[in-house]
CSV table of C-alpha atoms and ligand atoms in Angstrom, one decimal:
chain,number,residue,atom,x,y,z
A,26,MET,CA,-0.4,-6.5,-46.2
A,27,SER,CA,-0.7,-8.0,-42.8
A,28,GLY,CA,-4.1,-8.2,-41.1
A,29,SER,CA,-4.7,-5.8,-38.2
A,30,PRO,CA,-4.8,-7.5,-34.8
A,31,LEU,CA,-8.5,-7.4,-34.4
A,32,LYS,CA,-8.6,-10.3,-32.0
A,33,ALA,CA,-10.0,-8.7,-28.9
A,34,THR,CA,-8.3,-9.2,-25.6
A,35,LEU,CA,-10.9,-10.5,-23.2
A,36,PRO,CA,-10.7,-9.2,-19.7
A,37,VAL,CA,-9.4,-11.9,-17.4
A,38,THR,CA,-11.6,-12.5,-14.5
A,39,ASP,CA,-9.7,-15.2,-12.7
A,40,ALA,CA,-8.9,-12.9,-9.9
A,41,VAL,CA,-12.4,-13.2,-8.7
A,42,GLN,CA,-12.5,-16.0,-6.1
A,43,PRO,CA,-16.0,-17.1,-5.2
A,44,ARG,CA,-16.1,-17.2,-1.4
A,45,LEU,CA,-19.3,-18.5,-0.2
A,46,GLN,CA,-20.2,-17.4,3.3
A,47,PRO,CA,-23.7,-18.2,4.6
A,48,ASP,CA,-24.7,-14.7,5.7
A,49,HIS,CA,-22.6,-12.8,3.1
A,50,ILE,CA,-24.7,-10.8,0.6
A,51,PRO,CA,-23.9,-12.4,-2.7
A,52,TRP,CA,-22.3,-10.1,-5.3
A,53,PRO,CA,-22.8,-10.3,-9.0
A,54,GLN,CA,-19.0,-10.3,-9.6
A,55,LYS,CA,-19.1,-13.9,-8.5
A,56,THR,CA,-21.0,-14.7,-11.7
A,57,PRO,CA,-18.8,-13.0,-14.3
A,58,ALA,CA,-21.5,-13.1,-17.0
A,59,SER,CA,-23.6,-10.4,-15.3
A,60,CYS,CA,-22.9,-6.7,-15.8
A,61,PRO,CA,-21.1,-5.2,-12.8
A,62,ILE,CA,-22.2,-1.7,-13.6
A,63,SER,CA,-25.9,-2.5,-13.5
A,64,ALA,CA,-25.2,-4.6,-10.4
A,65,VAL,CA,-23.8,-1.5,-8.7
A,66,LYS,CA,-26.8,0.5,-9.8
A,67,THR,CA,-29.2,-2.1,-8.5
A,68,ARG,CA,-27.2,-2.3,-5.3
A,69,LEU,CA,-27.4,1.4,-4.7
A,70,ARG,CA,-31.2,1.6,-5.5
A,71,THR,CA,-31.9,-1.4,-3.2
A,72,ALA,CA,-30.1,0.4,-0.4
A,73,GLY,CA,-32.3,3.5,-1.0
A,74,LEU,CA,-29.5,5.6,-2.6
A,75,ARG,CA,-30.0,7.4,-5.9
A,76,PRO,CA,-27.3,6.2,-8.3
A,77,THR,CA,-25.6,9.5,-8.9
A,78,ARG,CA,-22.5,9.6,-11.0
A,79,GLN,CA,-20.3,10.0,-8.0
A,80,ARG,CA,-21.9,7.1,-6.1
A,81,MET,CA,-21.7,5.0,-9.2
A,82,ALA,CA,-18.0,5.7,-9.7
A,83,LEU,CA,-17.1,5.0,-6.1
A,84,GLY,CA,-19.5,2.0,-5.9
A,85,TRP,CA,-17.8,0.6,-9.0
A,86,LEU,CA,-14.3,1.0,-7.4
A,87,LEU,CA,-15.6,-0.5,-4.1
A,88,PHE,CA,-17.8,-3.3,-5.2
A,89,ALA,CA,-16.6,-4.6,-8.5
A,90,LYS,CA,-13.5,-6.3,-7.1
A,91,GLY,CA,-14.8,-8.7,-4.5
A,92,ASP,CA,-14.4,-8.2,-0.7
A,93,ARG,CA,-12.2,-5.2,0.1
A,94,HIS,CA,-11.1,-3.1,3.1
A,95,VAL,CA,-10.3,0.4,2.0
A,96,SER,CA,-9.7,3.7,3.8
A,97,ALA,CA,-11.1,7.0,2.4
A,98,GLU,CA,-7.6,8.0,1.3
A,99,MET,CA,-7.0,4.7,-0.5
A,100,LEU,CA,-10.3,5.1,-2.4
A,101,TYR,CA,-9.5,8.7,-3.2
A,102,GLU,CA,-6.2,7.6,-4.7
A,103,GLU,CA,-8.1,5.0,-6.8
A,104,ALA,CA,-10.6,7.5,-8.0
A,105,ILE,CA,-7.7,9.8,-9.1
A,106,ARG,CA,-6.1,7.0,-11.0
A,107,ALA,CA,-9.4,6.2,-12.6
A,108,ARG,CA,-9.7,9.9,-13.6
A,109,GLU,CA,-12.8,10.5,-11.5
A,110,PRO,CA,-12.8,14.1,-10.5
A,111,LEU,CA,-13.8,13.6,-6.9
A,112,SER,CA,-12.7,15.5,-3.8
A,113,LEU,CA,-11.5,13.7,-0.7
A,114,ALA,CA,-14.5,15.2,1.1
A,115,THR,CA,-16.9,13.7,-1.4
A,116,VAL,CA,-15.2,10.3,-0.9
A,117,TYR,CA,-15.7,10.7,2.9
A,118,ASN,CA,-19.3,11.7,2.5
A,119,THR,CA,-20.1,8.9,0.1
A,120,LEU,CA,-18.4,6.3,2.3
A,121,ARG,CA,-20.5,7.5,5.2
A,122,GLN,CA,-23.7,7.4,3.1
A,123,PHE,CA,-22.8,3.8,2.0
A,124,SER,CA,-22.1,2.8,5.6
A,125,GLU,CA,-25.4,4.3,6.8
A,126,ALA,CA,-27.2,2.5,4.0
A,127,GLY,CA,-25.7,-0.8,5.1
A,128,LEU,CA,-23.5,-1.2,2.0
A,129,LEU,CA,-20.3,-1.0,4.0
A,130,ARG,CA,-19.1,-1.8,7.5
A,131,GLN,CA,-16.7,0.4,9.3
A,132,VAL,CA,-13.6,-1.1,10.8
A,133,SER,CA,-11.7,1.2,13.2
A,134,VAL,CA,-8.2,-0.1,13.7
A,135,SER,CA,-6.1,2.7,15.4
A,136,GLY,CA,-6.9,6.2,16.4
A,137,PRO,CA,-8.8,8.0,13.7
A,138,LYS,CA,-7.9,5.4,11.0
A,139,THR,CA,-11.1,3.8,9.6
A,140,PHE,CA,-11.4,1.1,7.0
A,141,PHE,CA,-14.5,0.4,5.1
A,142,ASP,CA,-15.4,-3.2,4.5
A,143,THR,CA,-17.5,-4.4,1.6
A,144,ASN,CA,-18.3,-7.5,3.5
A,145,VAL,CA,-21.0,-6.4,5.9
A,146,SER,CA,-21.5,-9.7,7.6
A,147,GLU,CA,-20.1,-10.1,11.2
A,148,HIS,CA,-16.5,-11.2,11.1
A,149,HIS,CA,-13.1,-10.4,12.6
A,150,HIS,CA,-9.9,-8.9,11.3
A,151,PHE,CA,-6.2,-9.0,11.3
A,152,TYR,CA,-4.6,-5.5,11.2
A,153,ASN,CA,-1.0,-5.5,10.0
A,154,GLU,CA,0.7,-2.5,11.7
A,155,GLU,CA,3.7,-2.8,9.4
A,156,ASP,CA,1.9,-2.0,6.2
A,157,GLU,CA,-1.4,-0.8,7.6
A,158,THR,CA,-3.6,-3.4,5.9
A,159,VAL,CA,-6.7,-5.1,7.1
A,160,VAL,CA,-7.6,-8.6,6.2
A,161,ASP,CA,-10.4,-10.9,7.3
A,162,ILE,CA,-9.6,-13.6,9.8
A,163,PRO,CA,-10.7,-16.7,8.0
A,164,GLY,CA,-13.5,-18.9,9.4
A,165,SER,CA,-15.1,-18.3,12.7
A,166,THR,CA,-12.3,-19.4,15.0
A,167,ILE,CA,-12.8,-16.6,17.5
A,168,GLN,CA,-15.0,-17.0,20.6
A,169,VAL,CA,-15.3,-14.0,22.9
A,170,ALA,CA,-16.0,-15.1,26.5
A,171,GLY,CA,-17.1,-12.9,29.5
A,172,LEU,CA,-19.0,-10.3,27.6
A,173,PRO,CA,-20.6,-7.8,30.0
A,174,ASP,CA,-24.3,-7.3,30.2
A,175,ALA,CA,-25.5,-4.4,28.2
A,176,PRO,CA,-26.7,-1.4,30.2
A,177,GLU,CA,-30.4,-1.1,30.8
A,178,GLY,CA,-32.4,-0.5,27.7
A,179,MET,CA,-29.4,-1.5,25.5
A,180,GLU,CA,-28.4,-4.7,23.8
A,181,ILE,CA,-25.1,-5.8,22.4
A,182,SER,CA,-25.3,-5.2,18.7
A,183,SER,CA,-22.1,-6.8,17.6
A,184,VAL,CA,-18.6,-7.8,18.9
A,185,GLU,CA,-15.7,-7.2,16.6
A,186,VAL,CA,-12.2,-8.5,17.3
A,187,ILE,CA,-9.2,-6.9,15.7
A,188,VAL,CA,-6.0,-8.9,16.1
A,189,ARG,CA,-3.1,-6.5,15.5
A,190,LEU,CA,0.0,-7.9,13.9
A,191,ARG,CA,3.6,-6.9,13.7
A,192,ARG,CA,6.7,-8.6,12.6
A,193,ALA,CA,7.7,-11.5,15.0
A,194,ASP,CA,10.7,-9.9,16.8
A,195,GLY,CA,9.8,-11.6,20.1
A,196,GLU,CA,7.1,-9.1,20.9
A,197,GLU,CA,3.6,-10.4,21.5
A,198,THR,CA,0.6,-9.8,19.4
A,199,GLN,CA,-1.9,-7.6,21.0
A,200,MET,CA,-5.6,-8.3,20.8
A,201,ARG,CA,-8.3,-5.6,21.0
A,202,VAL,CA,-11.9,-6.3,21.3
A,203,ALA,CA,-14.3,-3.6,20.2
A,204,GLY,CA,-18.0,-3.9,20.7
A,205,SER,CA,-20.7,-1.6,19.6
A,206,ARG,CA,-24.1,-1.3,20.9
A,207,HIS,CA,-27.4,0.3,19.9
A,208,SER,CA,-30.6,0.7,21.8
B,30,ZN,ZN1,-13.5,-7.7,6.6
């Protein structure tokens, strides 16, 4: 009689690359020994959100894999694959709540298309128009000169640069600067 293969397969966590950025909120997935589920719960509570089942499910998909840029549609597809019975409207609402609570940062790349970034620190992005993906521009190599004065009673809240990419067929890469302000 042969012994049953009881040796457990341990989850491989080598996909997690610790990326230390000074103003980036540290995430427990960078220390694989901690429990990501309780980390998501703590994260929600700290942001003032009750950890409902739906928020926990989407928070797990969003925050347990390191820095990510996802659209509502992408997250909805992931939820379906994870057998989470969520509607697209719920995904939209939850992403909006997470953004308002400061857990996500919105990155608008073209028209109505919005990505949600789990890295809420100020940084800039490449947008690949070929495959519609958003990635961080590494380091802080971008300096924006000639910013206008904010209108009276307003201040510049942040400046976000999106460098749009397409295949190099001789066409130039277009750069768009998007700033947002609050009073
Ligand atoms: Zn980003």
